[in-house]
XYZ file of C-alpha atoms in Angstrom:
365
model
C -56.923 -21.854 98.380
C -57.081 -24.934 100.438
C -57.992 -27.627 98.952
C -59.104 -30.713 100.544
C -59.016 -34.005 98.863
C -59.691 -37.569 99.474
C -57.978 -40.231 99.835
C -58.757 -41.635 96.191
C -58.173 -38.454 95.416
C -54.797 -37.972 96.697
C -54.073 -41.511 95.300
C -55.531 -40.374 91.854
C -53.300 -37.082 91.789
C -50.286 -38.592 93.595
C -50.220 -40.944 90.154
C -51.015 -38.591 87.682
C -48.372 -36.973 88.442
C -45.656 -39.697 89.015
C -46.754 -40.666 85.565
C -46.294 -37.048 84.092
C -42.822 -36.337 85.645
C -41.822 -39.634 84.090
C -42.956 -39.541 80.795
C -43.547 -35.392 80.212
C -47.055 -36.453 78.387
C -50.288 -35.791 79.123
C -52.129 -38.435 81.420
C -55.529 -40.330 80.604
C -58.129 -42.754 82.876
C -57.053 -45.640 80.950
C -52.974 -44.865 81.158
C -54.047 -45.133 84.754
C -55.985 -47.651 84.880
C -53.100 -49.702 83.299
C -50.287 -48.869 85.077
C -51.196 -47.937 88.621
C -53.259 -50.229 90.680
C -55.841 -47.480 91.863
C -58.450 -50.368 92.951
C -61.556 -48.061 90.631
C -63.059 -48.011 86.880
C -61.697 -45.848 84.150
C -64.727 -44.113 84.542
C -64.419 -43.444 87.998
C -60.518 -42.428 87.512
C -61.862 -39.985 84.347
C -64.234 -38.334 86.974
C -61.758 -37.651 90.053
C -59.854 -36.318 87.015
C -62.652 -33.472 86.538
C -62.924 -32.900 90.018
C -59.381 -32.371 90.026
C -59.344 -30.074 86.959
C -61.798 -28.029 88.194
C -60.062 -27.748 91.807
C -57.473 -26.172 90.123
C -54.883 -28.982 90.809
C -54.778 -30.433 86.626
C -55.695 -29.590 83.245
C -55.984 -30.004 80.061
C -52.677 -28.508 77.537
C -55.703 -29.019 74.666
C -58.431 -30.016 74.324
C -58.471 -33.803 72.985
C -55.211 -34.670 75.432
C -55.122 -36.217 78.849
C -54.444 -34.100 81.997
C -51.042 -32.653 83.707
C -50.485 -31.275 86.990
C -50.651 -27.280 87.571
C -48.196 -25.410 90.432
C -51.538 -26.311 92.818
C -51.081 -29.977 91.945
C -47.622 -30.161 92.245
C -47.513 -28.237 95.462
C -50.034 -30.488 97.547
C -47.684 -33.888 95.985
C -44.646 -32.174 97.910
C -46.677 -31.724 100.866
C -48.995 -34.010 101.304
C -48.711 -36.655 99.123
C -44.964 -37.386 98.127
C -43.008 -39.707 100.856
C -40.554 -38.242 103.625
C -37.384 -37.201 101.569
C -35.240 -37.025 104.258
C -35.159 -39.569 106.205
C -37.394 -42.507 104.863
C -37.278 -43.939 101.930
C -34.507 -46.651 100.952
C -33.939 -44.759 97.123
C -33.850 -41.501 99.040
C -31.372 -42.894 101.485
C -29.145 -44.406 98.166
C -29.640 -41.148 96.572
C -28.058 -39.134 99.565
C -25.275 -41.124 99.945
C -24.469 -40.981 96.554
C -23.906 -37.221 97.522
C -22.036 -37.520 99.961
C -19.676 -40.054 98.949
C -19.162 -38.560 95.230
C -18.304 -34.695 97.157
C -16.147 -36.928 99.823
C -14.427 -38.809 97.024
C -13.706 -36.410 93.918
C -13.315 -32.612 95.815
C -9.816 -32.250 97.706
C -10.154 -29.900 100.433
C -6.679 -29.739 101.334
C -5.547 -29.118 97.890
C -8.273 -26.958 95.701
C -9.479 -22.678 96.569
C -12.413 -22.453 97.754
C -13.930 -21.129 94.559
C -12.698 -24.081 92.506
C -14.117 -26.510 95.613
C -17.380 -24.948 95.165
C -17.079 -25.203 91.161
C -16.575 -29.506 91.499
C -19.776 -29.610 94.358
C -21.741 -27.858 92.065
C -20.362 -30.199 88.965
C -21.129 -32.750 91.148
C -24.781 -31.335 91.973
C -26.242 -30.619 88.529
C -24.607 -34.371 87.346
C -26.407 -36.282 90.129
C -29.801 -33.747 90.468
C -30.274 -33.470 86.575
C -30.686 -30.098 87.077
C -29.437 -26.615 87.114
C -27.262 -26.717 90.489
C -26.021 -22.338 92.128
C -23.905 -22.945 95.248
C -23.327 -19.419 96.278
C -19.514 -18.603 97.609
C -19.646 -18.172 101.421
C -20.340 -14.661 102.944
C -17.685 -12.834 103.880
C -19.144 -10.856 106.539
C -19.111 -14.210 108.240
C -15.823 -15.323 107.940
C -13.826 -15.828 111.227
C -9.930 -14.587 111.778
C -7.583 -17.594 111.225
C -4.624 -15.792 111.821
C -3.139 -12.627 112.000
C 0.752 -10.585 111.236
C 2.362 -8.228 111.347
C 5.391 -8.031 109.299
C 8.155 -5.739 108.151
C 8.455 -5.040 104.750
C 10.862 -1.825 103.984
C 13.045 -0.071 106.833
C 9.103 2.164 106.711
C 7.043 0.218 105.835
C 4.352 -2.731 107.859
C 2.113 -4.461 106.673
C -1.007 -6.326 108.281
C -2.187 -9.632 106.476
C -5.248 -11.364 107.570
C -6.158 -15.187 107.004
C -9.842 -16.048 107.064
C -11.184 -19.459 108.113
C -11.866 -20.238 104.129
C -8.241 -19.254 103.795
C -9.283 -15.800 102.150
C -6.052 -13.377 102.485
C -6.482 -9.366 102.923
C -3.403 -7.180 104.259
C -2.689 -3.501 104.522
C 0.054 -1.697 104.374
C 1.615 1.324 107.145
C 4.139 3.664 106.898
C 6.072 4.022 109.824
C 6.532 7.901 111.432
C 9.135 10.240 110.183
C 11.033 9.678 113.657
C 10.659 5.779 113.862
C 12.538 6.134 110.021
C 15.643 7.489 111.299
C 15.593 4.841 113.322
C 14.682 4.978 116.792
C 14.656 0.642 116.744
C 16.563 -1.190 114.513
C 15.095 -3.656 111.884
C 15.839 -6.907 113.854
C 13.875 -5.345 117.099
C 10.928 -3.974 114.933
C 10.402 -7.559 113.339
C 10.656 -8.823 117.065
C 8.354 -6.426 118.443
C 5.732 -6.960 115.352
C 6.302 -10.628 116.214
C 5.037 -10.385 119.899
C 2.233 -7.543 118.906
C 1.049 -10.571 115.842
C 0.996 -12.859 118.766
C -0.347 -11.396 121.478
C -3.275 -10.127 118.261
C -3.680 -13.620 117.878
C -4.084 -14.769 121.459
C -6.991 -11.781 121.199
C -8.639 -12.074 118.218
C -8.415 -15.811 116.563
C -11.751 -17.471 116.134
C -13.774 -14.195 115.939
C -15.766 -13.366 112.670
C -15.029 -10.071 110.850
C -17.964 -8.574 111.921
C -16.314 -8.862 115.951
C -13.874 -6.794 114.892
C -15.852 -3.645 114.174
C -16.979 -3.353 118.220
C -13.898 -4.501 119.417
C -12.029 -2.436 122.328
C -8.580 -1.145 120.999
C -7.466 0.056 124.149
C -7.286 -3.172 125.672
C -3.886 -3.110 123.584
C -0.912 -3.248 125.648
C 0.716 -0.136 126.268
C 3.906 -1.241 124.752
C 2.353 -1.239 121.516
C 0.624 1.459 121.454
C 1.906 3.023 118.267
C 0.269 0.139 116.055
C -2.844 0.689 117.877
C -4.428 3.425 115.519
C -3.034 2.124 112.721
C -4.814 -1.534 113.332
C -7.637 -0.464 114.361
C -8.155 1.503 110.722
C -6.891 -0.584 108.943
C -9.301 -3.720 110.880
C -11.816 -1.617 109.776
C -11.017 -0.527 106.416
C -10.878 -4.584 105.474
C -13.918 -5.554 107.635
C -16.023 -2.744 105.806
C -14.417 -3.787 102.294
C -15.841 -7.253 103.029
C -18.581 -7.220 105.145
C -20.821 -6.048 101.422
C -22.350 -10.059 100.817
C -20.927 -11.401 98.112
C -24.039 -10.916 95.089
C -22.916 -12.210 92.671
C -20.780 -15.108 93.173
C -22.818 -18.200 92.254
C -21.166 -21.396 91.066
C -23.317 -22.487 87.950
C -23.747 -26.026 86.228
C -25.801 -28.211 84.235
C -27.712 -25.151 81.923
C -26.937 -27.111 78.106
C -28.330 -30.383 79.763
C -31.764 -28.897 81.802
C -32.294 -26.683 78.551
C -32.912 -29.338 76.540
C -36.150 -30.293 78.718
C -39.269 -30.162 76.531
C -40.203 -27.373 78.623
C -37.338 -25.275 76.970
C -38.493 -25.531 73.954
C -39.005 -21.482 73.124
C -35.829 -19.856 72.269
C -37.433 -16.823 73.693
C -37.936 -18.312 77.631
C -34.320 -20.164 77.701
C -32.538 -16.891 76.656
C -34.280 -15.240 79.664
C -33.434 -17.960 81.911
C -29.818 -17.766 80.463
C -29.798 -13.614 80.788
C -30.480 -14.608 84.646
C -28.327 -16.409 85.255
C -25.251 -14.675 83.699
C -26.048 -11.171 83.563
C -28.665 -10.581 87.214
C -27.454 -13.221 89.504
C -27.368 -10.779 92.295
C -31.554 -11.315 92.238
C -31.308 -14.411 91.866
C -28.789 -14.783 94.902
C -31.302 -12.850 97.367
C -34.201 -15.585 96.937
C -31.900 -18.630 97.084
C -30.231 -16.951 100.224
C -33.149 -15.997 101.554
C -32.886 -17.517 104.980
C -36.265 -18.341 107.102
C -37.213 -18.225 111.025
C -36.397 -21.880 111.530
C -32.588 -21.057 110.632
C -32.123 -19.311 113.360
C -31.850 -21.516 115.507
C -29.342 -23.941 113.398
C -32.016 -26.144 111.557
C -31.453 -26.348 107.935
C -34.429 -26.110 105.756
C -35.279 -27.093 101.927
C -37.311 -24.447 100.494
C -39.035 -25.381 97.635
C -40.833 -22.619 95.162
C -43.199 -24.220 92.136
C -43.608 -22.147 89.331
C -45.607 -18.712 89.721
C -44.349 -18.817 93.320
C -40.817 -17.495 92.452
C -40.739 -13.773 92.260
C -38.556 -13.604 89.252
C -40.192 -13.647 86.112
C -37.804 -16.036 84.069
C -37.892 -18.793 86.723
C -41.886 -18.910 87.167
C -41.964 -21.686 84.578
C -39.682 -23.297 86.971
C -39.096 -25.244 90.531
C -36.110 -23.992 92.443
C -35.314 -25.927 95.625
C -32.487 -24.218 97.657
C -31.394 -24.707 101.072
C -28.449 -23.071 103.027
C -25.307 -24.544 103.774
C -23.921 -23.503 107.573
C -20.560 -22.811 109.324
C -21.777 -24.027 113.173
C -25.345 -22.376 113.525
C -24.661 -19.467 111.497
C -25.922 -20.155 107.567
C -22.948 -18.545 105.545
C -23.983 -20.286 101.459
C -26.787 -21.758 99.851
C -26.816 -24.575 97.274
C -29.821 -24.691 95.243
C -31.045 -26.614 91.869
C -33.578 -25.693 89.452
C -35.798 -27.218 86.869
C -38.720 -27.274 84.731
C -41.870 -27.969 87.462
C -41.603 -31.615 86.070
C -39.775 -32.187 88.432
C -38.193 -35.719 90.363
C -39.199 -33.886 93.458
C -38.127 -36.687 96.339
C -34.431 -36.585 94.122
C -33.894 -33.249 94.270
C -35.068 -32.311 97.535
C -32.583 -34.885 98.476
C -29.755 -34.095 96.661
C -29.543 -30.265 98.112
C -29.862 -31.798 101.437
C -27.608 -34.102 101.115
C -25.252 -31.389 99.663
C -26.112 -28.708 102.418
C -25.540 -30.862 104.980
C -21.831 -31.872 103.267
C -21.082 -28.639 103.145
C -21.732 -27.940 106.893
C -20.096 -30.718 107.703
C -17.142 -29.505 105.651
C -17.504 -25.480 106.586
C -17.501 -26.131 110.689
């Protein structure tokens, strides 16, 4: 339902949301008069809050209590009332720089494994945002071939080694034919030939994605190396098939203990369902936070904010999930997100997610 608010109604909704985010206490008209320069009386504010409640933007948790924002109230706050979080205010610019500097200073890309790097990034994200942080491993079906090598392991065995741009290594063994085992080429001759084939393949294949390798025309392989052609074709097909399936369970999760201390998570049953989702049903969560929008096809990152009941997963329908993708060039390869209560500092959380996604995109590119 579309809601049209006057400037005064917008201002009072903004103040109510801001105060509730800061205090976790229901907000009354007297509080707004005392702490915000709204320029109207307590009675006027009370009447406007009644209108906002009838519109479904505020509600009273108890009859005698003040009011708190509903999911719809938060949605209008994020879409219409929040100051621009990605280009604007001094506070959010400072937060973005803090995230970028923390990631630059504390992550050692040359010395750490990819998983350790993303775990470190997730911890930084959780610390800065105060939320549960979620970072997915990059998808292997978008991995780019960095190096390929054919190596003689024994007199009758050849190994294909493939290294991707994320420094993942894959290998496959080949047995030479019985005729070749008898010595049609000496070991030094085979080593020399394998090096020539490796150089030839790196020249033609380096920089291609694993997905592209499935459509190569292997007849272009030089006739002198045809005896390796079928092995290379089947090996690459097998490696690609093995690694094309999205790694939907690889999500780095940090910051759970701190967030679950928030008053919104006082019920044990609710805590248990969230932890079960994070630990046992990551495939469902992965599909949600790696969901790509039309704008991403144009190479433009988008921060997605799902508030409360907007989340399709039951365990987090009392939470807010903010996510964005990080990319390699124009191609989305993974996602960054934070999960917290709907009573969230949205400006900061959106800025943190956007800054982390931008940093990882730059690093992967």
